[in-house]
PDB file of C-alpha atoms in Angstrom:
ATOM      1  CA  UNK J   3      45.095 126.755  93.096  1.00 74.00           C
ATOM      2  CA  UNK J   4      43.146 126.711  96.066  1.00 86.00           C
ATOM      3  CA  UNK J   5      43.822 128.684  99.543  1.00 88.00           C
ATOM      4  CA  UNK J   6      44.925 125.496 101.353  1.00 91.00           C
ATOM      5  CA  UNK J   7      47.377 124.358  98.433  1.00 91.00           C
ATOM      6  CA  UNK J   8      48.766 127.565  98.843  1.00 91.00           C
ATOM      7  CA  UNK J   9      48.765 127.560 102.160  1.00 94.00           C
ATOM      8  CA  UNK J  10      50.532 124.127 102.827  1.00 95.00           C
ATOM      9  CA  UNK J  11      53.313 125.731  99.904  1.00 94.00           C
ATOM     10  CA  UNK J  12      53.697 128.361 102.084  1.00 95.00           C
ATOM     11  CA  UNK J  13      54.016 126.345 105.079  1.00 95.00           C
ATOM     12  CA  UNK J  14      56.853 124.298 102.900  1.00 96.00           C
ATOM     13  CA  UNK J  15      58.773 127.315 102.100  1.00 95.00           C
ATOM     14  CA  UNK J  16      58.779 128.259 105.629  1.00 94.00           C
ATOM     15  CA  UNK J  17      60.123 124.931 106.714  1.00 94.00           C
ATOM     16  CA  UNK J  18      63.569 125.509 104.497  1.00 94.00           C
ATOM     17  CA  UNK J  19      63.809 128.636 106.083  1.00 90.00           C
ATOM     18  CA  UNK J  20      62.263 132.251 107.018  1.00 89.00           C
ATOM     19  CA  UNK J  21      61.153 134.366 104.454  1.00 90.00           C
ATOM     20  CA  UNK J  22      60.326 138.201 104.809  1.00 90.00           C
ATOM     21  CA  UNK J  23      56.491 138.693 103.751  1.00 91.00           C
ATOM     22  CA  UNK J  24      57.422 140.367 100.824  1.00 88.00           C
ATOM     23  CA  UNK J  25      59.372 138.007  99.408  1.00 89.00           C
ATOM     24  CA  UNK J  26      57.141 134.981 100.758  1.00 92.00           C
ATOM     25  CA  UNK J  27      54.397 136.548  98.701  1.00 91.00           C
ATOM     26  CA  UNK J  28      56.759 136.718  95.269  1.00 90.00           C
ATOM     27  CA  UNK J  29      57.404 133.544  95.831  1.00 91.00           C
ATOM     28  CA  UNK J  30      53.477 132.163  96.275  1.00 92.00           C
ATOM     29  CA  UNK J  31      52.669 134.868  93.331  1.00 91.00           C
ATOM     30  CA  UNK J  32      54.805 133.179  91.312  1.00 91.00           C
ATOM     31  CA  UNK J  33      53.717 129.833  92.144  1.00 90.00           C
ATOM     32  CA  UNK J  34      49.902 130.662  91.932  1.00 88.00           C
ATOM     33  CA  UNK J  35      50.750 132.001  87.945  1.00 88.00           C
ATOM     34  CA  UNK J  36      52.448 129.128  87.049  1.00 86.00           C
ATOM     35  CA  UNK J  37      49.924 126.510  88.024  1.00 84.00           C
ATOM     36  CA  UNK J  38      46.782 128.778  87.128  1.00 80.00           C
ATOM     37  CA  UNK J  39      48.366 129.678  83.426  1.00 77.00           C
ATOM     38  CA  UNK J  40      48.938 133.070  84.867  1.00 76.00           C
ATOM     39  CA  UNK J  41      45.493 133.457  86.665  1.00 81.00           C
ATOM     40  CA  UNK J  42      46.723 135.200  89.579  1.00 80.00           C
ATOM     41  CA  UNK J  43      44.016 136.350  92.810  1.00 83.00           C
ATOM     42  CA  UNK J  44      45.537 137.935  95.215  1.00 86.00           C
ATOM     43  CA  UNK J  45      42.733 138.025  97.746  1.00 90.00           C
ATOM     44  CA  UNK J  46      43.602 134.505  98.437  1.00 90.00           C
ATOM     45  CA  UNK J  47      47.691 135.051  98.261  1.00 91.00           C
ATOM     46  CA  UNK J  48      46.636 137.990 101.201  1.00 93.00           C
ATOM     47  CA  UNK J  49      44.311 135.228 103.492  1.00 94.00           C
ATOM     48  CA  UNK J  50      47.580 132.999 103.303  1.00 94.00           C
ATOM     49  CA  UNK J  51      49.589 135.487 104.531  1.00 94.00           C
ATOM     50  CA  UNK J  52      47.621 136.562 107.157  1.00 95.00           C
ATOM     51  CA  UNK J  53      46.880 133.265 108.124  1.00 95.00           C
ATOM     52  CA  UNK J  54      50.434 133.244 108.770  1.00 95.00           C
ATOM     53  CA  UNK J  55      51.273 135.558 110.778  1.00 94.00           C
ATOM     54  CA  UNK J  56      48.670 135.152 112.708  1.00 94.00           C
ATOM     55  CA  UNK J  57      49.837 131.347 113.937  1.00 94.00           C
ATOM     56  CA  UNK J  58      53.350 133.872 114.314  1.00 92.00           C
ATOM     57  CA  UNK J  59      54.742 131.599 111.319  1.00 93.00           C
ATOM     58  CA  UNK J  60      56.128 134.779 109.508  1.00 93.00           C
ATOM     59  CA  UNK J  61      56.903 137.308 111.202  1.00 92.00           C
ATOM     60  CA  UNK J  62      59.149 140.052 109.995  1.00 93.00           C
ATOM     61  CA  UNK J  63      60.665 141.324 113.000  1.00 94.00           C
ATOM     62  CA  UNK J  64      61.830 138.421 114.469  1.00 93.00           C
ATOM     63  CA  UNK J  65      63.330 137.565 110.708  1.00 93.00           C
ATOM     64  CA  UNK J  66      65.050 140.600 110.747  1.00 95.00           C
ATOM     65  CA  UNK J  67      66.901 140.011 114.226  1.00 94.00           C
ATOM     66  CA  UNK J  68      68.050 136.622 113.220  1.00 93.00           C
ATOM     67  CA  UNK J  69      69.326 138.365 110.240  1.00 93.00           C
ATOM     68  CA  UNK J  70      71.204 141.290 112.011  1.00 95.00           C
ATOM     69  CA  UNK J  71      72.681 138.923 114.642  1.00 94.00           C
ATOM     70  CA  UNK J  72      73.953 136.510 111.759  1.00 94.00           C
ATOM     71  CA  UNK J  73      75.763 139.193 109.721  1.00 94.00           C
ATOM     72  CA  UNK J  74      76.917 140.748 112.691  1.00 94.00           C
ATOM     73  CA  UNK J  75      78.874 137.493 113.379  1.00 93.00           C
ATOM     74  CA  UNK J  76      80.357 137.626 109.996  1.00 92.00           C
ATOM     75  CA  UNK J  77      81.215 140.734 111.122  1.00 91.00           C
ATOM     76  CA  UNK J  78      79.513 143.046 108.736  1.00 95.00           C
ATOM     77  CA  UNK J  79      78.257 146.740 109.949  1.00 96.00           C
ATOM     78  CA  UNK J  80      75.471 148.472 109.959  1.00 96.00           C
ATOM     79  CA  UNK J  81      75.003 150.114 106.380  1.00 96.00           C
ATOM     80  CA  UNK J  82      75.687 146.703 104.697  1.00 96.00           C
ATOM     81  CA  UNK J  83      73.200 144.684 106.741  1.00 96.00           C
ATOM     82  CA  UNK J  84      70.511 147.219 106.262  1.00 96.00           C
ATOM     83  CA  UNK J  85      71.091 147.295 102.390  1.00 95.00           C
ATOM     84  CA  UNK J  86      70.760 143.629 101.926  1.00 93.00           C
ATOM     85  CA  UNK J  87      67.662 143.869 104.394  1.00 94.00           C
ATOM     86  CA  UNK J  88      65.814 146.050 102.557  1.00 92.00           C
ATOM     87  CA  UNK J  89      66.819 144.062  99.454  1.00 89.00           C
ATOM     88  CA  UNK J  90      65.351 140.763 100.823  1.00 86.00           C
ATOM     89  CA  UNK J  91      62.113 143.209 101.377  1.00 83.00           C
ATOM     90  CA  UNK J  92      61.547 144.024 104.504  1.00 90.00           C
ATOM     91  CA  UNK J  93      60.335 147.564 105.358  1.00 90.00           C
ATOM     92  CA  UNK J  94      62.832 150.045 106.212  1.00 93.00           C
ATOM     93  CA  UNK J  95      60.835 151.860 108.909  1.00 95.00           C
ATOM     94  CA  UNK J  96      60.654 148.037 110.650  1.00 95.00           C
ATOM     95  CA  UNK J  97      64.556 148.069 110.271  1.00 95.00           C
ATOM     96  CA  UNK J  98      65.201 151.055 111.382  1.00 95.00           C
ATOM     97  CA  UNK J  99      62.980 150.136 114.720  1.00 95.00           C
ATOM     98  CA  UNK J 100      65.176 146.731 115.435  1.00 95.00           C
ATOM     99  CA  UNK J 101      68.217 148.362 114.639  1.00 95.00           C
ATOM    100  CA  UNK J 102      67.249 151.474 117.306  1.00 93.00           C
ATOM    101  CA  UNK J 103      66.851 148.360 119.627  1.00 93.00           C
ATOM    102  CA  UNK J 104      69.906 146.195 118.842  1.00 92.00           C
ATOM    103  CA  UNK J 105      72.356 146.357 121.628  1.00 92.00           C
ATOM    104  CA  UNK J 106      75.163 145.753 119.173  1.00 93.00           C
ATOM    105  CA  UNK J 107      78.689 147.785 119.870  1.00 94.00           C
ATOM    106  CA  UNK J 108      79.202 148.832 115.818  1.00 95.00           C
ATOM    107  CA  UNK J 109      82.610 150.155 116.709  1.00 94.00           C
ATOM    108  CA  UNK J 110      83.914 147.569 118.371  1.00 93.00           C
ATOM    109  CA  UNK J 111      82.772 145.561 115.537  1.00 95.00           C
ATOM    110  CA  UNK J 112      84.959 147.600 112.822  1.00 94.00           C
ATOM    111  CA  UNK J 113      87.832 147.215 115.064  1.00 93.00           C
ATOM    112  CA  UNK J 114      87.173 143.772 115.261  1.00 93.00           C
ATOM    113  CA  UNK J 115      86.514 142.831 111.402  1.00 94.00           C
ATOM    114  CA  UNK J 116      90.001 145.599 110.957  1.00 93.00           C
ATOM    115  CA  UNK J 117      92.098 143.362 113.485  1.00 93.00           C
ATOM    116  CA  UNK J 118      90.612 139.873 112.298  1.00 93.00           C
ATOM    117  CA  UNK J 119      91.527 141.173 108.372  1.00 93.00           C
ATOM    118  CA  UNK J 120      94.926 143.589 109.188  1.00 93.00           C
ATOM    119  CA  UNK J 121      96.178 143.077 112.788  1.00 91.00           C
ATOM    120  CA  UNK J 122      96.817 145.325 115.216  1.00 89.00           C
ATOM    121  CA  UNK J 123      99.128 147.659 114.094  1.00 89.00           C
ATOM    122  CA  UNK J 124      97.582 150.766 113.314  1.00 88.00           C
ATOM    123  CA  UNK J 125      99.272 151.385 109.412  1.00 88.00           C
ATOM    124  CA  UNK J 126     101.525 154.583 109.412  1.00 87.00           C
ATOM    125  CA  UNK J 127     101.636 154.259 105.291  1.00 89.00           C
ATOM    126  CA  UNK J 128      98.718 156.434 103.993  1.00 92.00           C
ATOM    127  CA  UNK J 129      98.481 153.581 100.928  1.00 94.00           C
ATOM    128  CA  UNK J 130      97.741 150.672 103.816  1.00 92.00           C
ATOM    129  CA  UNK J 131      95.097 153.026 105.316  1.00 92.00           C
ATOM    130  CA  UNK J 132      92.997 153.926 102.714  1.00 94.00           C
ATOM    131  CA  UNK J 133      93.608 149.747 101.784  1.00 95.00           C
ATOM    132  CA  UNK J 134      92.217 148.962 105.109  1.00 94.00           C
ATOM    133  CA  UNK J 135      89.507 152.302 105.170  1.00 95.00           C
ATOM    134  CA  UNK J 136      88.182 150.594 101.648  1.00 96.00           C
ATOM    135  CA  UNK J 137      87.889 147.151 103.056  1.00 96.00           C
ATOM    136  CA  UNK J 138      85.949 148.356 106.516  1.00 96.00           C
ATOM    137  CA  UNK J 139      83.135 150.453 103.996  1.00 96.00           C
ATOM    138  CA  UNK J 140      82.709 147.477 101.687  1.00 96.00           C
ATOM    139  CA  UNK J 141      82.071 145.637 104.867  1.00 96.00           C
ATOM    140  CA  UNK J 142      79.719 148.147 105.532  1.00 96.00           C
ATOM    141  CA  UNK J 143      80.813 150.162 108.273  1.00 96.00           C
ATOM    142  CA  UNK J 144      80.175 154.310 108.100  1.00 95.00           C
ATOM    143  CA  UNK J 145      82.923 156.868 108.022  1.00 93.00           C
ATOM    144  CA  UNK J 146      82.671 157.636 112.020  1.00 93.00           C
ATOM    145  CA  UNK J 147      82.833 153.871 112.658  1.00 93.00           C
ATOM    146  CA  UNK J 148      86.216 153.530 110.863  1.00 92.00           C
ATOM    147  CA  UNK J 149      88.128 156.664 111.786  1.00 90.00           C
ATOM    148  CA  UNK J 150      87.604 156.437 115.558  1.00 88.00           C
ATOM    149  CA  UNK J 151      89.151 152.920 115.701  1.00 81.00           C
ATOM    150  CA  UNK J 152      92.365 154.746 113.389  1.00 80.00           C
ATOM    151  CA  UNK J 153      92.041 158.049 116.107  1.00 80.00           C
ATOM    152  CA  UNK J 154      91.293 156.088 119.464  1.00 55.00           C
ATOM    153  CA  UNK J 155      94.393 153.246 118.480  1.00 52.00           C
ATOM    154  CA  UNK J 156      96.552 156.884 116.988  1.00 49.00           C
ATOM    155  CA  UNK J 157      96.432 158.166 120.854  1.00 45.00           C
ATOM    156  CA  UNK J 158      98.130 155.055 122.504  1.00 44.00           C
TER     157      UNK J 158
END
């Protein structure tokens, strides 16, 4: 395949939606060794992707913020976006640096996602807690996250 094939594939993925550069360049990899019988140069996969981002068509830390606010509507915390971040492949250190940036309250998120799920009451039974404990961690919130809500709403 030639650089501009690949290049207007690219541009085609991009249209359905954003990609993270590591997975845009699976994707192109994959598509270069199918049509070249698994001839595969990856000088010309790397011009395409810097061709990219330099006409700002991928770029992974804008990807990542769309990302983060979108699960953080769902509402899923912190740990469980970053997981499926890093699983989509973007770097962690570029994570880490939007995430230090987000102005996102996490804790008023859990209580959210525990009220939206539970209701208000705070659960006396020690079965119901560790019930609603379970669900806020799959959701991906971290152990300080949950217990302040149970603490904080304890007090009243």
């Amino acid at each position: 395949m030639k650089e501009n094939e690949l290049y207007q594939y690219a541009l085609f993925l991009l249209s359905r939606r954003d990609y993270a550069t590591g997975e845009l360049r699976t994707r192109i990899r994959q598509r270069v060794y199918e049509k070249n019988d698994g001839k595969v140069d990856d000088l010309i996969i790397d011009n395409v992707i810097q061709r990219l981002m330099e006409l700002n068509y991928l770029d992974d830390q804008r990807v990542i913020e769309v990302y983060l606010r979108s699960y953080a509507r769902k509402p899923y915390g912190p740990n469980r976006i970053k997981q499926t971040l890093r699983q989509k492949g973007f770097a962690a250190e570029l994570i880490d640096h939007v995430f230090l940036h987000c102005d996102i309250d996490w804790f008023a998120l859990a209580e959210e996602s525990r009220i939206k799920k539970f209701g208000t009451d705070i659960p006396k039974d020690f079965k119901e807690k560790a019930k609603q404990i379970r669900y806020l961690q799959y959701k991906g919130f971290s152990g300080d996250m949950i217990f302040e809500q149970f603490n904080a709403n304890s007090a009243d």
